[in-house]
Amino acid sequence: MKRNIIISAVAACIAMVACQKSPDTDMLDNDYLVYTNYDTGTDFNSIGTFHVIDSILIIGNDEKASYWNNNNSLKIVNAYRAGLESAGFTPVTEGEEPDVVLQLSYINTTYYFNTYGSGPWWNYYPGYWNWGGWGWYYPYSFTYSYSTGSIIGELVNTNAPTAQNDKLTVVWNSYICGILNGNNLSLTRTLDAIKQAFVQSPYLNKKQ
């Protein structure tokens, strides 16, 4: 298991990770936190193509799935897309099947917890996205407290189901919080945090 955390003074945002002490909230302030993790068994150099889902799934109290799809959400999607392209991955053209797919989610209200063996809110959010009918799982153990105004990115290997209950593997994930300005999302802070997620994930960079 490998994980990286960058804390740039976080407001009202705590990530609780297994075997790792939570940040001291007295040291946190008004900027963002970026947490990243990846599957150490994945050879990222062997991954060629990717696709980023255009709509961002909104996670809230409603059981019915809803999606964020406007100019601001597209800027976030494009920022992740640019990060993957900079790492050396190739976006798929229409009609092609990607090696990996990136799902983005926005936490609108409340907290959600995740532990070993399933995706966040897997057991109690019926609208959660899946790829080709498959579910997926994390091959590493952790526990999160997801706060309102957080963005989560999950990079899923779509090539084949695993032996883990016929689920696909999340090979990389990012968790960004502390990006609210009052009750509104700070787009500038969010885009900076997305760049940081890739900066602290050098293992994604494909060897030339």
mmCIF file with all atom_site columns, C-alpha atoms in Angstrom:
data_model
loop_
_atom_site.group_PDB
_atom_site.id
_atom_site.type_symbol
_atom_site.label_atom_id
_atom_site.label_alt_id
_atom_site.label_comp_id
_atom_site.label_asym_id
_atom_site.label_entity_id
_atom_site.label_seq_id
_atom_site.pdbx_PDB_ins_code
_atom_site.Cartn_x
_atom_site.Cartn_y
_atom_site.Cartn_z
_atom_site.occupancy
_atom_site.B_iso_or_equiv
_atom_site.pdbx_formal_charge
_atom_site.auth_seq_id
_atom_site.auth_comp_id
_atom_site.auth_asym_id
_atom_site.auth_atom_id
_atom_site.pdbx_PDB_model_num
ATOM 1   C CA . MET A 1 1   ? 0.000   0.000   0.000   1.00 0.00 ? 1   MET A CA 1
ATOM 2   C CA . LYS A 1 2   ? 1.216   3.504   -0.823  1.00 0.00 ? 2   LYS A CA 1
ATOM 3   C CA . ARG A 1 3   ? -0.338  6.805   0.068   1.00 0.00 ? 3   ARG A CA 1
ATOM 4   C CA . ASN A 1 4   ? 0.641   10.470  -0.175  1.00 0.00 ? 4   ASN A CA 1
ATOM 5   C CA . ILE A 1 5   ? -0.874  13.393  1.652   1.00 0.00 ? 5   ILE A CA 1
ATOM 6   C CA . ILE A 1 6   ? -0.257  17.070  1.050   1.00 0.00 ? 6   ILE A CA 1
ATOM 7   C CA . ILE A 1 7   ? -1.676  19.436  3.642   1.00 0.00 ? 7   ILE A CA 1
ATOM 8   C CA . SER A 1 8   ? -1.753  23.107  2.724   1.00 0.00 ? 8   SER A CA 1
ATOM 9   C CA . ALA A 1 9   ? -3.666  24.310  5.797   1.00 0.00 ? 9   ALA A CA 1
ATOM 10  C CA . VAL A 1 10  ? -7.102  22.712  5.603   1.00 0.00 ? 10  VAL A CA 1
ATOM 11  C CA . ALA A 1 11  ? -10.394 24.160  6.858   1.00 0.00 ? 11  ALA A CA 1
ATOM 12  C CA . ALA A 1 12  ? -13.027 21.796  8.283   1.00 0.00 ? 12  ALA A CA 1
ATOM 13  C CA . CYS A 1 13  ? -11.577 18.786  6.471   1.00 0.00 ? 13  CYS A CA 1
ATOM 14  C CA . ILE A 1 14  ? -10.068 15.610  7.938   1.00 0.00 ? 14  ILE A CA 1
ATOM 15  C CA . ALA A 1 15  ? -9.015  12.423  6.144   1.00 0.00 ? 15  ALA A CA 1
ATOM 16  C CA . MET A 1 16  ? -8.641  9.458   8.478   1.00 0.00 ? 16  MET A CA 1
ATOM 17  C CA . VAL A 1 17  ? -6.363  6.824   6.995   1.00 0.00 ? 17  VAL A CA 1
ATOM 18  C CA . ALA A 1 18  ? -5.656  3.382   8.429   1.00 0.00 ? 18  ALA A CA 1
ATOM 19  C CA . CYS A 1 19  ? -2.296  3.136   10.227  1.00 0.00 ? 19  CYS A CA 1
ATOM 20  C CA . GLN A 1 20  ? -1.762  6.886   9.887   1.00 0.00 ? 20  GLN A CA 1
ATOM 21  C CA . LYS A 1 21  ? -2.379  9.654   12.405  1.00 0.00 ? 21  LYS A CA 1
ATOM 22  C CA . SER A 1 22  ? -4.983  12.233  11.354  1.00 0.00 ? 22  SER A CA 1
ATOM 23  C CA . PRO A 1 23  ? -3.783  15.811  10.802  1.00 0.00 ? 23  PRO A CA 1
ATOM 24  C CA . ASP A 1 24  ? -3.741  18.068  13.848  1.00 0.00 ? 24  ASP A CA 1
ATOM 25  C CA . THR A 1 25  ? -6.745  20.337  13.285  1.00 0.00 ? 25  THR A CA 1
ATOM 26  C CA . ASP A 1 26  ? -5.043  23.122  15.265  1.00 0.00 ? 26  ASP A CA 1
ATOM 27  C CA . MET A 1 27  ? -2.539  23.361  12.410  1.00 0.00 ? 27  MET A CA 1
ATOM 28  C CA . LEU A 1 28  ? -5.168  23.560  9.685   1.00 0.00 ? 28  LEU A CA 1
ATOM 29  C CA . ASP A 1 29  ? -6.537  26.758  8.207   1.00 0.00 ? 29  ASP A CA 1
ATOM 30  C CA . ASN A 1 30  ? -8.001  27.998  4.948   1.00 0.00 ? 30  ASN A CA 1
ATOM 31  C CA . ASP A 1 31  ? -6.556  26.034  2.069   1.00 0.00 ? 31  ASP A CA 1
ATOM 32  C CA . TYR A 1 32  ? -6.871  22.490  0.757   1.00 0.00 ? 32  TYR A CA 1
ATOM 33  C CA . LEU A 1 33  ? -5.834  18.922  1.482   1.00 0.00 ? 33  LEU A CA 1
ATOM 34  C CA . VAL A 1 34  ? -4.994  16.362  -1.189  1.00 0.00 ? 34  VAL A CA 1
ATOM 35  C CA . TYR A 1 35  ? -4.801  12.647  -0.421  1.00 0.00 ? 35  TYR A CA 1
ATOM 36  C CA . THR A 1 36  ? -3.730  10.108  -3.056  1.00 0.00 ? 36  THR A CA 1
ATOM 37  C CA . ASN A 1 37  ? -3.309  6.337   -2.983  1.00 0.00 ? 37  ASN A CA 1
ATOM 38  C CA . TYR A 1 38  ? -2.584  3.609   -5.531  1.00 0.00 ? 38  TYR A CA 1
ATOM 39  C CA . ASP A 1 39  ? -2.379  -0.124  -6.090  1.00 0.00 ? 39  ASP A CA 1
ATOM 40  C CA . THR A 1 40  ? 1.272   -1.118  -5.786  1.00 0.00 ? 40  THR A CA 1
ATOM 41  C CA . GLY A 1 41  ? 0.582   -4.201  -7.910  1.00 0.00 ? 41  GLY A CA 1
ATOM 42  C CA . THR A 1 42  ? -0.356  -2.100  -10.963 1.00 0.00 ? 42  THR A CA 1
ATOM 43  C CA . ASP A 1 43  ? 2.218   -1.414  -13.674 1.00 0.00 ? 43  ASP A CA 1
ATOM 44  C CA . PHE A 1 44  ? 1.102   2.014   -14.856 1.00 0.00 ? 44  PHE A CA 1
ATOM 45  C CA . ASN A 1 45  ? 3.576   1.872   -17.717 1.00 0.00 ? 45  ASN A CA 1
ATOM 46  C CA . SER A 1 46  ? 1.506   -0.954  -19.210 1.00 0.00 ? 46  SER A CA 1
ATOM 47  C CA . ILE A 1 47  ? -1.656  1.176   -19.259 1.00 0.00 ? 47  ILE A CA 1
ATOM 48  C CA . GLY A 1 48  ? -2.157  2.931   -22.563 1.00 0.00 ? 48  GLY A CA 1
ATOM 49  C CA . THR A 1 49  ? -5.555  4.580   -22.857 1.00 0.00 ? 49  THR A CA 1
ATOM 50  C CA . PHE A 1 50  ? -8.006  6.301   -20.546 1.00 0.00 ? 50  PHE A CA 1
ATOM 51  C CA . HIS A 1 51  ? -11.406 7.947   -20.450 1.00 0.00 ? 51  HIS A CA 1
ATOM 52  C CA . VAL A 1 52  ? -12.717 10.544  -17.975 1.00 0.00 ? 52  VAL A CA 1
ATOM 53  C CA . ILE A 1 53  ? -16.481 10.501  -17.461 1.00 0.00 ? 53  ILE A CA 1
ATOM 54  C CA . ASP A 1 54  ? -17.774 13.968  -18.375 1.00 0.00 ? 54  ASP A CA 1
ATOM 55  C CA . SER A 1 55  ? -20.406 14.263  -15.629 1.00 0.00 ? 55  SER A CA 1
ATOM 56  C CA . ILE A 1 56  ? -19.455 14.443  -11.944 1.00 0.00 ? 56  ILE A CA 1
ATOM 57  C CA . LEU A 1 57  ? -21.580 12.268  -9.683  1.00 0.00 ? 57  LEU A CA 1
ATOM 58  C CA . ILE A 1 58  ? -23.112 14.247  -6.793  1.00 0.00 ? 58  ILE A CA 1
ATOM 59  C CA . ILE A 1 59  ? -23.181 12.352  -3.504  1.00 0.00 ? 59  ILE A CA 1
ATOM 60  C CA . GLY A 1 60  ? -25.767 13.700  -1.070  1.00 0.00 ? 60  GLY A CA 1
ATOM 61  C CA . ASN A 1 61  ? -28.717 12.583  0.974   1.00 0.00 ? 61  ASN A CA 1
ATOM 62  C CA . ASP A 1 62  ? -30.928 11.725  -1.994  1.00 0.00 ? 62  ASP A CA 1
ATOM 63  C CA . GLU A 1 63  ? -31.090 8.092   -3.046  1.00 0.00 ? 63  GLU A CA 1
ATOM 64  C CA . LYS A 1 64  ? -31.594 9.062   -6.676  1.00 0.00 ? 64  LYS A CA 1
ATOM 65  C CA . ALA A 1 65  ? -28.355 9.681   -8.554  1.00 0.00 ? 65  ALA A CA 1
ATOM 66  C CA . SER A 1 66  ? -27.703 13.216  -9.759  1.00 0.00 ? 66  SER A CA 1
ATOM 67  C CA . TYR A 1 67  ? -24.859 14.666  -11.781 1.00 0.00 ? 67  TYR A CA 1
ATOM 68  C CA . TRP A 1 68  ? -22.981 17.935  -12.053 1.00 0.00 ? 68  TRP A CA 1
ATOM 69  C CA . ASN A 1 69  ? -22.536 18.928  -15.680 1.00 0.00 ? 69  ASN A CA 1
ATOM 70  C CA . ASN A 1 70  ? -21.853 22.568  -16.548 1.00 0.00 ? 70  ASN A CA 1
ATOM 71  C CA . ASN A 1 71  ? -18.925 24.806  -17.480 1.00 0.00 ? 71  ASN A CA 1
ATOM 72  C CA . ASN A 1 72  ? -17.350 24.621  -14.026 1.00 0.00 ? 72  ASN A CA 1
ATOM 73  C CA . SER A 1 73  ? -17.617 20.844  -13.756 1.00 0.00 ? 73  SER A CA 1
ATOM 74  C CA . LEU A 1 74  ? -16.134 20.524  -17.245 1.00 0.00 ? 74  LEU A CA 1
ATOM 75  C CA . LYS A 1 75  ? -13.101 22.548  -16.107 1.00 0.00 ? 75  LYS A CA 1
ATOM 76  C CA . ILE A 1 76  ? -12.587 20.043  -13.294 1.00 0.00 ? 76  ILE A CA 1
ATOM 77  C CA . VAL A 1 77  ? -12.980 17.094  -15.664 1.00 0.00 ? 77  VAL A CA 1
ATOM 78  C CA . ASN A 1 78  ? -10.538 18.664  -18.109 1.00 0.00 ? 78  ASN A CA 1
ATOM 79  C CA . ALA A 1 79  ? -8.015  19.272  -15.321 1.00 0.00 ? 79  ALA A CA 1
ATOM 80  C CA . TYR A 1 80  ? -7.980  15.557  -14.486 1.00 0.00 ? 80  TYR A CA 1
ATOM 81  C CA . ARG A 1 81  ? -7.848  14.716  -18.183 1.00 0.00 ? 81  ARG A CA 1
ATOM 82  C CA . ALA A 1 82  ? -4.860  17.028  -18.648 1.00 0.00 ? 82  ALA A CA 1
ATOM 83  C CA . GLY A 1 83  ? -3.109  15.424  -15.676 1.00 0.00 ? 83  GLY A CA 1
ATOM 84  C CA . LEU A 1 84  ? -3.479  11.944  -17.135 1.00 0.00 ? 84  LEU A CA 1
ATOM 85  C CA . GLU A 1 85  ? -2.332  13.110  -20.562 1.00 0.00 ? 85  GLU A CA 1
ATOM 86  C CA . SER A 1 86  ? 0.710   14.794  -19.016 1.00 0.00 ? 86  SER A CA 1
ATOM 87  C CA . ALA A 1 87  ? 1.520   11.507  -17.287 1.00 0.00 ? 87  ALA A CA 1
ATOM 88  C CA . GLY A 1 88  ? 1.685   9.860   -20.722 1.00 0.00 ? 88  GLY A CA 1
ATOM 89  C CA . PHE A 1 89  ? -1.729  8.219   -21.076 1.00 0.00 ? 89  PHE A CA 1
ATOM 90  C CA . THR A 1 90  ? -3.742  8.543   -24.271 1.00 0.00 ? 90  THR A CA 1
ATOM 91  C CA . PRO A 1 91  ? -7.428  9.561   -24.278 1.00 0.00 ? 91  PRO A CA 1
ATOM 92  C CA . VAL A 1 92  ? -9.625  7.171   -26.249 1.00 0.00 ? 92  VAL A CA 1
ATOM 93  C CA . THR A 1 93  ? -11.316 8.213   -29.432 1.00 0.00 ? 93  THR A CA 1
ATOM 94  C CA . GLU A 1 94  ? -14.979 7.491   -30.051 1.00 0.00 ? 94  GLU A CA 1
ATOM 95  C CA . GLY A 1 95  ? -15.712 3.775   -30.279 1.00 0.00 ? 95  GLY A CA 1
ATOM 96  C CA . GLU A 1 96  ? -12.552 2.628   -28.476 1.00 0.00 ? 96  GLU A CA 1
ATOM 97  C CA . GLU A 1 97  ? -12.457 0.806   -25.151 1.00 0.00 ? 97  GLU A CA 1
ATOM 98  C CA . PRO A 1 98  ? -10.102 2.471   -22.616 1.00 0.00 ? 98  PRO A CA 1
ATOM 99  C CA . ASP A 1 99  ? -7.720  0.593   -20.339 1.00 0.00 ? 99  ASP A CA 1
ATOM 100 C CA . VAL A 1 100 ? -8.767  2.746   -17.395 1.00 0.00 ? 100 VAL A CA 1
ATOM 101 C CA . VAL A 1 101 ? -11.727 5.011   -16.626 1.00 0.00 ? 101 VAL A CA 1
ATOM 102 C CA . LEU A 1 102 ? -11.725 7.918   -14.181 1.00 0.00 ? 102 LEU A CA 1
ATOM 103 C CA . GLN A 1 103 ? -14.925 8.541   -12.216 1.00 0.00 ? 103 GLN A CA 1
ATOM 104 C CA . LEU A 1 104 ? -15.300 11.864  -10.389 1.00 0.00 ? 104 LEU A CA 1
ATOM 105 C CA . SER A 1 105 ? -17.644 12.425  -7.456  1.00 0.00 ? 105 SER A CA 1
ATOM 106 C CA . TYR A 1 106 ? -18.577 15.526  -5.474  1.00 0.00 ? 106 TYR A CA 1
ATOM 107 C CA . ILE A 1 107 ? -19.650 15.270  -1.828  1.00 0.00 ? 107 ILE A CA 1
ATOM 108 C CA . ASN A 1 108 ? -22.605 17.604  -1.479  1.00 0.00 ? 108 ASN A CA 1
ATOM 109 C CA . THR A 1 109 ? -23.714 16.890  2.075   1.00 0.00 ? 109 THR A CA 1
ATOM 110 C CA . THR A 1 110 ? -22.928 14.761  5.127   1.00 0.00 ? 110 THR A CA 1
ATOM 111 C CA . TYR A 1 111 ? -20.062 12.318  5.663   1.00 0.00 ? 111 TYR A CA 1
ATOM 112 C CA . TYR A 1 112 ? -19.414 8.930   4.107   1.00 0.00 ? 112 TYR A CA 1
ATOM 113 C CA . PHE A 1 113 ? -17.092 6.262   5.381   1.00 0.00 ? 113 PHE A CA 1
ATOM 114 C CA . ASN A 1 114 ? -15.111 3.738   3.437   1.00 0.00 ? 114 ASN A CA 1
ATOM 115 C CA . THR A 1 115 ? -13.233 0.685   4.649   1.00 0.00 ? 115 THR A CA 1
ATOM 116 C CA . TYR A 1 116 ? -11.407 -2.205  3.078   1.00 0.00 ? 116 TYR A CA 1
ATOM 117 C CA . GLY A 1 117 ? -13.070 -4.109  0.256   1.00 0.00 ? 117 GLY A CA 1
ATOM 118 C CA . SER A 1 118 ? -15.572 -1.714  -1.281  1.00 0.00 ? 118 SER A CA 1
ATOM 119 C CA . GLY A 1 119 ? -15.948 1.703   -2.805  1.00 0.00 ? 119 GLY A CA 1
ATOM 120 C CA . PRO A 1 120 ? -17.162 4.676   -0.807  1.00 0.00 ? 120 PRO A CA 1
ATOM 121 C CA . TRP A 1 121 ? -20.914 4.455   -0.103  1.00 0.00 ? 121 TRP A CA 1
ATOM 122 C CA . TRP A 1 122 ? -20.926 1.167   -2.079  1.00 0.00 ? 122 TRP A CA 1
ATOM 123 C CA . ASN A 1 123 ? -23.411 -0.509  0.223   1.00 0.00 ? 123 ASN A CA 1
ATOM 124 C CA . TYR A 1 124 ? -25.898 2.338   0.516   1.00 0.00 ? 124 TYR A CA 1
ATOM 125 C CA . TYR A 1 125 ? -25.814 4.518   -2.569  1.00 0.00 ? 125 TYR A CA 1
ATOM 126 C CA . PRO A 1 126 ? -27.755 2.775   -5.350  1.00 0.00 ? 126 PRO A CA 1
ATOM 127 C CA . GLY A 1 127 ? -26.933 5.346   -8.035  1.00 0.00 ? 127 GLY A CA 1
ATOM 128 C CA . TYR A 1 128 ? -23.170 4.825   -7.877  1.00 0.00 ? 128 TYR A CA 1
ATOM 129 C CA . TRP A 1 129 ? -21.519 4.602   -11.270 1.00 0.00 ? 129 TRP A CA 1
ATOM 130 C CA . ASN A 1 130 ? -20.172 1.335   -12.632 1.00 0.00 ? 130 ASN A CA 1
ATOM 131 C CA . TRP A 1 131 ? -18.422 0.270   -15.828 1.00 0.00 ? 131 TRP A CA 1
ATOM 132 C CA . GLY A 1 132 ? -20.025 -2.336  -18.057 1.00 0.00 ? 132 GLY A CA 1
ATOM 133 C CA . GLY A 1 133 ? -22.108 -3.712  -15.207 1.00 0.00 ? 133 GLY A CA 1
ATOM 134 C CA . TRP A 1 134 ? -19.076 -4.436  -12.989 1.00 0.00 ? 134 TRP A CA 1
ATOM 135 C CA . GLY A 1 135 ? -18.565 -3.049  -9.534  1.00 0.00 ? 135 GLY A CA 1
ATOM 136 C CA . TRP A 1 136 ? -15.086 -2.344  -8.217  1.00 0.00 ? 136 TRP A CA 1
ATOM 137 C CA . TYR A 1 137 ? -12.962 -2.459  -5.089  1.00 0.00 ? 137 TYR A CA 1
ATOM 138 C CA . TYR A 1 138 ? -9.882  -0.942  -3.500  1.00 0.00 ? 138 TYR A CA 1
ATOM 139 C CA . PRO A 1 139 ? -6.938  -3.340  -3.104  1.00 0.00 ? 139 PRO A CA 1
ATOM 140 C CA . TYR A 1 140 ? -5.690  -1.361  -0.109  1.00 0.00 ? 140 TYR A CA 1
ATOM 141 C CA . SER A 1 141 ? -7.149  -0.774  3.334   1.00 0.00 ? 141 SER A CA 1
ATOM 142 C CA . PHE A 1 142 ? -8.199  2.662   4.554   1.00 0.00 ? 142 PHE A CA 1
ATOM 143 C CA . THR A 1 143 ? -10.954 4.611   6.247   1.00 0.00 ? 143 THR A CA 1
ATOM 144 C CA . TYR A 1 144 ? -12.091 8.080   5.210   1.00 0.00 ? 144 TYR A CA 1
ATOM 145 C CA . SER A 1 145 ? -14.295 10.736  6.658   1.00 0.00 ? 145 SER A CA 1
ATOM 146 C CA . TYR A 1 146 ? -15.568 12.539  3.581   1.00 0.00 ? 146 TYR A CA 1
ATOM 147 C CA . SER A 1 147 ? -16.590 16.127  4.264   1.00 0.00 ? 147 SER A CA 1
ATOM 148 C CA . THR A 1 148 ? -18.985 18.389  2.409   1.00 0.00 ? 148 THR A CA 1
ATOM 149 C CA . GLY A 1 149 ? -17.384 20.051  -0.596  1.00 0.00 ? 149 GLY A CA 1
ATOM 150 C CA . SER A 1 150 ? -14.925 17.236  -1.329  1.00 0.00 ? 150 SER A CA 1
ATOM 151 C CA . ILE A 1 151 ? -14.031 15.838  -4.745  1.00 0.00 ? 151 ILE A CA 1
ATOM 152 C CA . ILE A 1 152 ? -13.007 12.216  -5.226  1.00 0.00 ? 152 ILE A CA 1
ATOM 153 C CA . GLY A 1 153 ? -11.391 10.730  -8.315  1.00 0.00 ? 153 GLY A CA 1
ATOM 154 C CA . GLU A 1 154 ? -11.181 6.961   -8.842  1.00 0.00 ? 154 GLU A CA 1
ATOM 155 C CA . LEU A 1 155 ? -9.166  5.430   -11.669 1.00 0.00 ? 155 LEU A CA 1
ATOM 156 C CA . VAL A 1 156 ? -10.575 1.987   -12.463 1.00 0.00 ? 156 VAL A CA 1
ATOM 157 C CA . ASN A 1 157 ? -8.885  -0.769  -14.477 1.00 0.00 ? 157 ASN A CA 1
ATOM 158 C CA . THR A 1 158 ? -11.518 -1.894  -16.997 1.00 0.00 ? 158 THR A CA 1
ATOM 159 C CA . ASN A 1 159 ? -9.588  -4.681  -18.683 1.00 0.00 ? 159 ASN A CA 1
ATOM 160 C CA . ALA A 1 160 ? -10.888 -7.615  -16.658 1.00 0.00 ? 160 ALA A CA 1
ATOM 161 C CA . PRO A 1 161 ? -12.787 -8.431  -13.471 1.00 0.00 ? 161 PRO A CA 1
ATOM 162 C CA . THR A 1 162 ? -10.680 -9.590  -10.555 1.00 0.00 ? 162 THR A CA 1
ATOM 163 C CA . ALA A 1 163 ? -11.076 -12.544 -8.269  1.00 0.00 ? 163 ALA A CA 1
ATOM 164 C CA . GLN A 1 164 ? -12.403 -10.154 -5.620  1.00 0.00 ? 164 GLN A CA 1
ATOM 165 C CA . ASN A 1 165 ? -16.106 -10.862 -6.085  1.00 0.00 ? 165 ASN A CA 1
ATOM 166 C CA . ASP A 1 166 ? -15.934 -10.110 -9.823  1.00 0.00 ? 166 ASP A CA 1
ATOM 167 C CA . LYS A 1 167 ? -15.046 -6.478  -9.181  1.00 0.00 ? 167 LYS A CA 1
ATOM 168 C CA . LEU A 1 168 ? -12.676 -4.248  -11.089 1.00 0.00 ? 168 LEU A CA 1
ATOM 169 C CA . THR A 1 169 ? -9.666  -2.717  -9.359  1.00 0.00 ? 169 THR A CA 1
ATOM 170 C CA . VAL A 1 170 ? -9.331  0.939   -8.397  1.00 0.00 ? 170 VAL A CA 1
ATOM 171 C CA . VAL A 1 171 ? -5.669  1.472   -9.291  1.00 0.00 ? 171 VAL A CA 1
ATOM 172 C CA . TRP A 1 172 ? -5.443  5.128   -8.142  1.00 0.00 ? 172 TRP A CA 1
ATOM 173 C CA . ASN A 1 173 ? -7.641  7.505   -6.227  1.00 0.00 ? 173 ASN A CA 1
ATOM 174 C CA . SER A 1 174 ? -7.492  11.117  -5.115  1.00 0.00 ? 174 SER A CA 1
ATOM 175 C CA . TYR A 1 175 ? -9.420  12.869  -2.368  1.00 0.00 ? 175 TYR A CA 1
ATOM 176 C CA . ILE A 1 176 ? -9.504  16.680  -2.330  1.00 0.00 ? 176 ILE A CA 1
ATOM 177 C CA . CYS A 1 177 ? -11.102 18.761  0.398   1.00 0.00 ? 177 CYS A CA 1
ATOM 178 C CA . GLY A 1 178 ? -10.868 22.254  1.873   1.00 0.00 ? 178 GLY A CA 1
ATOM 179 C CA . ILE A 1 179 ? -11.885 23.723  -1.487  1.00 0.00 ? 179 ILE A CA 1
ATOM 180 C CA . LEU A 1 180 ? -14.972 25.607  -0.357  1.00 0.00 ? 180 LEU A CA 1
ATOM 181 C CA . ASN A 1 181 ? -15.018 29.378  -0.110  1.00 0.00 ? 181 ASN A CA 1
ATOM 182 C CA . GLY A 1 182 ? -17.823 29.829  2.388   1.00 0.00 ? 182 GLY A CA 1
ATOM 183 C CA . ASN A 1 183 ? -20.648 27.721  0.944   1.00 0.00 ? 183 ASN A CA 1
ATOM 184 C CA . ASN A 1 184 ? -19.315 27.870  -2.616  1.00 0.00 ? 184 ASN A CA 1
ATOM 185 C CA . LEU A 1 185 ? -16.701 25.803  -4.355  1.00 0.00 ? 185 LEU A CA 1
ATOM 186 C CA . SER A 1 186 ? -13.515 27.732  -5.125  1.00 0.00 ? 186 SER A CA 1
ATOM 187 C CA . LEU A 1 187 ? -12.706 26.701  -8.693  1.00 0.00 ? 187 LEU A CA 1
ATOM 188 C CA . THR A 1 188 ? -9.197  28.175  -8.518  1.00 0.00 ? 188 THR A CA 1
ATOM 189 C CA . ARG A 1 189 ? -8.388  26.267  -5.334  1.00 0.00 ? 189 ARG A CA 1
ATOM 190 C CA . THR A 1 190 ? -9.904  23.095  -6.800  1.00 0.00 ? 190 THR A CA 1
ATOM 191 C CA . LEU A 1 191 ? -7.838  23.244  -9.981  1.00 0.00 ? 191 LEU A CA 1
ATOM 192 C CA . ASP A 1 192 ? -4.675  23.883  -7.947  1.00 0.00 ? 192 ASP A CA 1
ATOM 193 C CA . ALA A 1 193 ? -5.479  20.872  -5.774  1.00 0.00 ? 193 ALA A CA 1
ATOM 194 C CA . ILE A 1 194 ? -6.000  18.643  -8.831  1.00 0.00 ? 194 ILE A CA 1
ATOM 195 C CA . LYS A 1 195 ? -2.561  19.637  -10.135 1.00 0.00 ? 195 LYS A CA 1
ATOM 196 C CA . GLN A 1 196 ? -1.129  18.767  -6.725  1.00 0.00 ? 196 GLN A CA 1
ATOM 197 C CA . ALA A 1 197 ? -2.761  15.318  -6.872  1.00 0.00 ? 197 ALA A CA 1
ATOM 198 C CA . PHE A 1 198 ? -0.679  14.517  -9.942  1.00 0.00 ? 198 PHE A CA 1
ATOM 199 C CA . VAL A 1 199 ? 2.469   16.163  -8.590  1.00 0.00 ? 199 VAL A CA 1
ATOM 200 C CA . GLN A 1 200 ? 2.399   13.842  -5.575  1.00 0.00 ? 200 GLN A CA 1
ATOM 201 C CA . SER A 1 201 ? 1.640   10.783  -7.755  1.00 0.00 ? 201 SER A CA 1
ATOM 202 C CA . PRO A 1 202 ? 4.872   10.395  -9.778  1.00 0.00 ? 202 PRO A CA 1
ATOM 203 C CA . TYR A 1 203 ? 4.261   6.641   -10.161 1.00 0.00 ? 203 TYR A CA 1
ATOM 204 C CA . LEU A 1 204 ? 1.561   7.514   -12.723 1.00 0.00 ? 204 LEU A CA 1
ATOM 205 C CA . ASN A 1 205 ? 4.158   8.924   -15.118 1.00 0.00 ? 205 ASN A CA 1
ATOM 206 C CA . LYS A 1 206 ? 4.830   6.516   -17.943 1.00 0.00 ? 206 LYS A CA 1
ATOM 207 C CA . LYS A 1 207 ? 8.460   5.814   -18.790 1.00 0.00 ? 207 LYS A CA 1
ATOM 208 C CA . GLN A 1 208 ? 9.506   7.087   -22.189 1.00 0.00 ? 208 GLN A CA 1
#
